[in-house]
Amino acid sequence: MSNLQQHNGMFDLEKEISQWLKSFRKQRAFDEGSIQEMEMHLRDHTEDLIGQGLSEKEAFQKATQEFGEINQVAKDEYSNIKRKTTIRSILFRTMLNNYFKTTLRSMMKNPLSSFINVFGLAVAIGACMVTYAFIDFDLGIDRFHENKDEIFLSTYNVNREGKEERYGNAPAPLAAMLKNDLSNIENVTRVHDGNAVVKFGDNVFHESVRYVDPAFLEMFSFPLKWGVASSLHDINSIILSEEMSMKYFGEENPVGKEIKVIIGKDISKVFKISGVARKFPKARIIDFTFLANIENMKVFYPSFDFHDWKKQINATFIQVKNPSDLASIKDQMRKYKDFQNEVESDWPISSFGFVSLHDLHLASDEIKNDISYDASDEGRVGLPVITGFILALACFNYLNIAIVSAAKRLKEIGMRKVIGASKRLIVIQFLAENLLLTFIAGIIGFILAATVFLPWFSGFSDISSEFDLLDPNLWLALFVILLFTGIASGIYPAFYISKFQAVNIFKGSVKFGKKNLATKIFLTAQLILTCVGIGFAVIFAQNSWYQGNREWGYNQREVLYAELQTASDLEKLKAEMVKEAGVIAVAGSRHHLSKRFATTIIHLPDHQYEVQELAVGADYFETIDLELKEGRFFNPNQESDKKSLVVNQTFVNSLSLDQPLGTQVKIDSTQYQIVGVVKDFHFNNFYYELRPMIFTLADENAQLFLTLKVDEKSKVASYKALQAAWIELFPETPFNGGFQEDTWVGFYEDLNTMQRFTRATAVVFVLLASLGLYGLIQLNIKGRIREFSIRKTLGARSRNLANNIVKQYLVIFGIAIVLGIPAAHILNSAMLGMMFADPLPYGYLGAVLSSILLIVVLAAVIATQVRKVTRSNPVEGLKVE
Amino acid sequence: MISKNLTAASTKPIILGILKQGNSYGYLIIKKIKELSGGKMEYSDGMLYPVLHRLEKDGLIKSNWTMDGGTRPRKYYEITALGKEELVTEQAQWQQVNAVLNTLWDVKPSTT
């Protein structure tokens, strides 16, 4: 052939053939296989003709001529395709018949890495479901009310030192005014809460009663199990929640029975139970235990004047037919400002506003003193972030393992190309395989979520008992996540591999996944995510530990307290308790740490300031071990200390007082002088910032809290003595007191929950990270088994082999740690800053711990692999194809 | 020369017939047809391929790529059981047509 070519120097057969094939491709009727088939035909024919003595040019011309018009052939072929197949049928058949088989085969070929892939994705998808469940639950809070879009909470804004603050409570007369003045308001209800002792037979408990207008049950959707809602018009009726009904009466229908509600020492009233509410949905914040007509407050709290603009009630809700009326309602409410501001000149209201019941829970963070709250903002942000990280880590694990395994399937891909697979088909094949794998992972993830994750999560959150696994939105979300994951993790290897020339693959000149920049970036990304994940877990756990072991700034462990109903009761109990052997000190107070305070406005010459006030007896400080920084505590017998203040350090700091002692401030119109400064202590739990606080000397007639400092060793005995004395003195009233440290039980439980959650998250991260690394390195070593076997035969020891493997990852690993740990820290600070007023101070410990953990993981993975190699017979390794 | 339509109609039984004698690939099949017809069938080589592909899609034949001994890869076609059945049907049909024509042409045209 070569001399023929010389004869016809001008004619280039190869070029002509590829030209000819090009015109075939243009027709788009043929797949690559058919085109190749025709190429072979032309070559066979041309060769035959050359064999018969024709020149290359003549042979080619004759062969193409006999082949006929390409157009016509294409037309026939095209009608063929059209007649018989649709894209769907191609996809469906190929996918099911072909890819399914190849997917399963390649999965079985490397069961470990397949398991890692599928398991990692499954965990991530399970985490997604938990997140979905949580957010679904959270967004559903208080949205089960039919009228949720028509009910609005009235709010007002106050300008405090240049800052607009929104409040969710309301001036007491507002509701009545709204009802009388504005016709486009359909319904109005006030809501106020009060503590009471509820008594039925031998069942006597401290409870909270919610006082409302009868419209409350018309506006809110709290259907009754027994009784009638309209009975609320009768001021002698009371409606119970199901929980309360169970607590006092068990399964029995209590409607018609009488219970006694006792307020304070002297006031009590017998109510007739007229209804029991059906079990409330879990996704709720606004609810009730005992519901009574608000008119009862006139009996219970005679001094509470509903016409006094200075008095506040907890909430006022309105219901409007048409939410667009709100603007005009707000307009007409302007005049109420004057009523309010006339009596409350310290912080004049600047405007009234409304927030719909639908939005109330989410808006609660921005509204002070409102009836709802939002404690889950960090969950709404944090969970998706954590889940996103888990998903990203799983994806990168997957991606990197996919690249390495694809590199092992190059021959298969080459073969596919030779026998006619187009680039598109290979991409489709890989994506289909990927999607199949992700969907398998999805199914496992779903099962994992339903059987492990959700039950576990509902152990400390309310979500899952009502979570509907058949929720179509969940399935849609799941499908989208799976599709996204499948495509995101598969698209790169698919396109990259499909680009290879079959010839080069067979020649062995294609190397994939080693020197390529993109694969390096992916690997680094995986390691960075691993670092972030582990760092996140370590720092978070550290913070929980830190918060759990923080000092409160006063003695929590050796203090008991009791809350009495009158000052004289306090005196009686005090007299009993001083006799107890284990009691070291006693004090009375009006307010009490972690239990009660007052909000007070202090006036300085140039501005005013809102602080928390604790009115205490003179012995309170020593009893509860508050630490004096400078000055002195109160003198019990000094009449002048009635006008003295002890303040906390935060007070001094926020007012930037250089010389706090002796500073004069005004409360109402009385002049006070600062005589002492105490070190900062935590009135509230660690979620809250320290606030400026003042102590005033409490009038003895107003002291209701008894505080006892007891010997740590006989703490329990003292507690029992306290309880016994109470029962002896006040048999009618249930005991109200306890260990001071128990006042934060909820907080520590919360913290404990968080620790459990963090631990689990940490385990998931470390597990995914190690699995990912394991899979990757295992594949890598498997791919280099020949090289290692040769090295071994030449005398390399396991240390050398390990060095060799480590070297490959060292730089990338370094980069990952340098970028990942600070990233984890930033992420953590943001998260923790949302939750805690005072998160864990930054330390190197976290970074060091995370790095060590990472290195341990990597070392363990490499060690197991190297051991495997060293133990194996190099001959076996060399046999591997 | 045999007409285009008739050629097109007969391609299917011819291909099935050839493949029944043994597996073969496109170029060889064409070559065989040409030999058998002595060049009397009006044929362009390319026309064969769409027919082959259609037969394959209909399940009458199946194909696989084979590398035989260092030469170029070839797509060999093989008749399937379904194809063999189809061939029997085709044979019967062609024989019927043939019989009809033979009967017609053996009888002398009647004088009018």
PDB file of N, CA and C in Angstrom, chain A residues 635-663:
ATOM      1  N   ASN A 635     -26.309  47.449 104.653  1.00  0.00           N
ATOM      2  CA  ASN A 635     -26.371  47.293 106.106  1.00  0.00           C
ATOM      3  C   ASN A 635     -27.824  47.117 106.488  1.00  0.00           C
ATOM      4  N   PRO A 636     -28.169  46.062 107.179  1.00  0.00           N
ATOM      5  CA  PRO A 636     -29.582  45.790 107.429  1.00  0.00           C
ATOM      6  C   PRO A 636     -30.259  46.881 108.232  1.00  0.00           C
ATOM      7  N   ASN A 637     -29.528  47.461 109.149  1.00  0.00           N
ATOM      8  CA  ASN A 637     -30.206  48.373 110.048  1.00  0.00           C
ATOM      9  C   ASN A 637     -30.103  49.830 109.625  1.00  0.00           C
ATOM     10  N   GLN A 638     -29.452  50.060 108.552  1.00  0.00           N
ATOM     11  CA  GLN A 638     -29.246  51.452 108.174  1.00  0.00           C
ATOM     12  C   GLN A 638     -30.414  51.956 107.349  1.00  0.00           C
ATOM     13  N   GLU A 639     -31.101  52.904 107.881  1.00  0.00           N
ATOM     14  CA  GLU A 639     -32.244  53.465 107.183  1.00  0.00           C
ATOM     15  C   GLU A 639     -31.822  54.045 105.833  1.00  0.00           C
ATOM     16  N   SER A 640     -30.603  54.584 105.789  1.00  0.00           N
ATOM     17  CA  SER A 640     -30.152  55.253 104.565  1.00  0.00           C
ATOM     18  C   SER A 640     -29.981  54.285 103.404  1.00  0.00           C
ATOM     19  N   ASP A 641     -29.746  52.993 103.693  1.00  0.00           N
ATOM     20  CA  ASP A 641     -29.558  52.038 102.595  1.00  0.00           C
ATOM     21  C   ASP A 641     -30.837  51.795 101.811  1.00  0.00           C
ATOM     22  N   LYS A 642     -31.920  52.319 102.285  1.00  0.00           N
ATOM     23  CA  LYS A 642     -33.151  52.263 101.489  1.00  0.00           C
ATOM     24  C   LYS A 642     -32.953  53.009 100.176  1.00  0.00           C
ATOM     25  N   LYS A 643     -31.973  53.905 100.180  1.00  0.00           N
ATOM     26  CA  LYS A 643     -31.706  54.653  98.963  1.00  0.00           C
ATOM     27  C   LYS A 643     -30.309  54.340  98.424  1.00  0.00           C
ATOM     28  N   SER A 644     -29.863  53.114  98.723  1.00  0.00           N
ATOM     29  CA  SER A 644     -28.558  52.694  98.200  1.00  0.00           C
ATOM     30  C   SER A 644     -28.742  51.611  97.152  1.00  0.00           C
ATOM     31  N   LEU A 645     -27.755  51.522  96.296  1.00  0.00           N
ATOM     32  CA  LEU A 645     -27.795  50.491  95.254  1.00  0.00           C
ATOM     33  C   LEU A 645     -26.505  49.705  95.278  1.00  0.00           C
ATOM     34  N   VAL A 646     -26.621  48.403  95.047  1.00  0.00           N
ATOM     35  CA  VAL A 646     -25.444  47.614  94.692  1.00  0.00           C
ATOM     36  C   VAL A 646     -25.645  47.239  93.230  1.00  0.00           C
ATOM     37  N   VAL A 647     -24.626  47.404  92.425  1.00  0.00           N
ATOM     38  CA  VAL A 647     -24.793  47.130  90.984  1.00  0.00           C
ATOM     39  C   VAL A 647     -23.803  46.053  90.563  1.00  0.00           C
ATOM     40  N   ASN A 648     -24.034  45.497  89.391  1.00  0.00           N
ATOM     41  CA  ASN A 648     -23.074  44.497  88.897  1.00  0.00           C
ATOM     42  C   ASN A 648     -22.055  45.155  87.966  1.00  0.00           C
ATOM     43  N   GLN A 649     -21.031  44.410  87.647  1.00  0.00           N
ATOM     44  CA  GLN A 649     -19.931  44.939  86.840  1.00  0.00           C
ATOM     45  C   GLN A 649     -20.429  45.384  85.466  1.00  0.00           C
ATOM     46  N   THR A 650     -21.361  44.617  84.890  1.00  0.00           N
ATOM     47  CA  THR A 650     -21.887  44.977  83.579  1.00  0.00           C
ATOM     48  C   THR A 650     -22.547  46.349  83.615  1.00  0.00           C
ATOM     49  N   PHE A 651     -23.198  46.648  84.724  1.00  0.00           N
ATOM     50  CA  PHE A 651     -23.815  47.964  84.894  1.00  0.00           C
ATOM     51  C   PHE A 651     -22.743  49.043  84.815  1.00  0.00           C
ATOM     52  N   VAL A 652     -21.675  48.820  85.559  1.00  0.00           N
ATOM     53  CA  VAL A 652     -20.577  49.791  85.570  1.00  0.00           C
ATOM     54  C   VAL A 652     -20.011  49.948  84.160  1.00  0.00           C
ATOM     55  N   ASN A 653     -19.817  48.813  83.491  1.00  0.00           N
ATOM     56  CA  ASN A 653     -19.239  48.854  82.151  1.00  0.00           C
ATOM     57  C   ASN A 653     -20.155  49.548  81.153  1.00  0.00           C
ATOM     58  N   SER A 654     -21.451  49.200  81.205  1.00  0.00           N
ATOM     59  CA  SER A 654     -22.297  49.753  80.150  1.00  0.00           C
ATOM     60  C   SER A 654     -22.555  51.229  80.352  1.00  0.00           C
ATOM     61  N   LEU A 655     -22.415  51.706  81.589  1.00  0.00           N
ATOM     62  CA  LEU A 655     -22.566  53.144  81.767  1.00  0.00           C
ATOM     63  C   LEU A 655     -21.214  53.846  81.779  1.00  0.00           C
ATOM     64  N   SER A 656     -20.154  53.079  81.541  1.00  0.00           N
ATOM     65  CA  SER A 656     -18.778  53.581  81.584  1.00  0.00           C
ATOM     66  C   SER A 656     -18.535  54.476  82.801  1.00  0.00           C
ATOM     67  N   LEU A 657     -18.809  53.918  83.960  1.00  0.00           N
ATOM     68  CA  LEU A 657     -18.569  54.691  85.174  1.00  0.00           C
ATOM     69  C   LEU A 657     -17.126  54.484  85.640  1.00  0.00           C
ATOM     70  N   ASP A 658     -16.381  55.572  85.750  1.00  0.00           N
ATOM     71  CA  ASP A 658     -15.002  55.452  86.244  1.00  0.00           C
ATOM     72  C   ASP A 658     -15.011  55.248  87.747  1.00  0.00           C
ATOM     73  N   GLN A 659     -15.875  55.978  88.379  1.00  0.00           N
ATOM     74  CA  GLN A 659     -15.973  55.922  89.831  1.00  0.00           C
ATOM     75  C   GLN A 659     -17.377  55.509  90.209  1.00  0.00           C
ATOM     76  N   PRO A 660     -17.672  54.216  90.133  1.00  0.00           N
ATOM     77  CA  PRO A 660     -19.062  53.825  90.382  1.00  0.00           C
ATOM     78  C   PRO A 660     -19.525  54.179  91.786  1.00  0.00           C
ATOM     79  N   LEU A 661     -18.650  53.980  92.778  1.00  0.00           N
ATOM     80  CA  LEU A 661     -19.076  54.221  94.154  1.00  0.00           C
ATOM     81  C   LEU A 661     -19.407  55.688  94.333  1.00  0.00           C
ATOM     82  N   GLY A 662     -20.583  55.905  94.878  1.00  0.00           N
ATOM     83  CA  GLY A 662     -20.976  57.285  95.126  1.00  0.00           C
ATOM     84  C   GLY A 662     -21.768  57.889  93.985  1.00  0.00           C
ATOM     85  N   THR A 663     -21.816  57.246  92.848  1.00  0.00           N
ATOM     86  CA  THR A 663     -22.572  57.796  91.723  1.00  0.00           C
ATOM     87  C   THR A 663     -24.053  57.860  92.068  1.00  0.00           C
TER      88      THR A 663
END
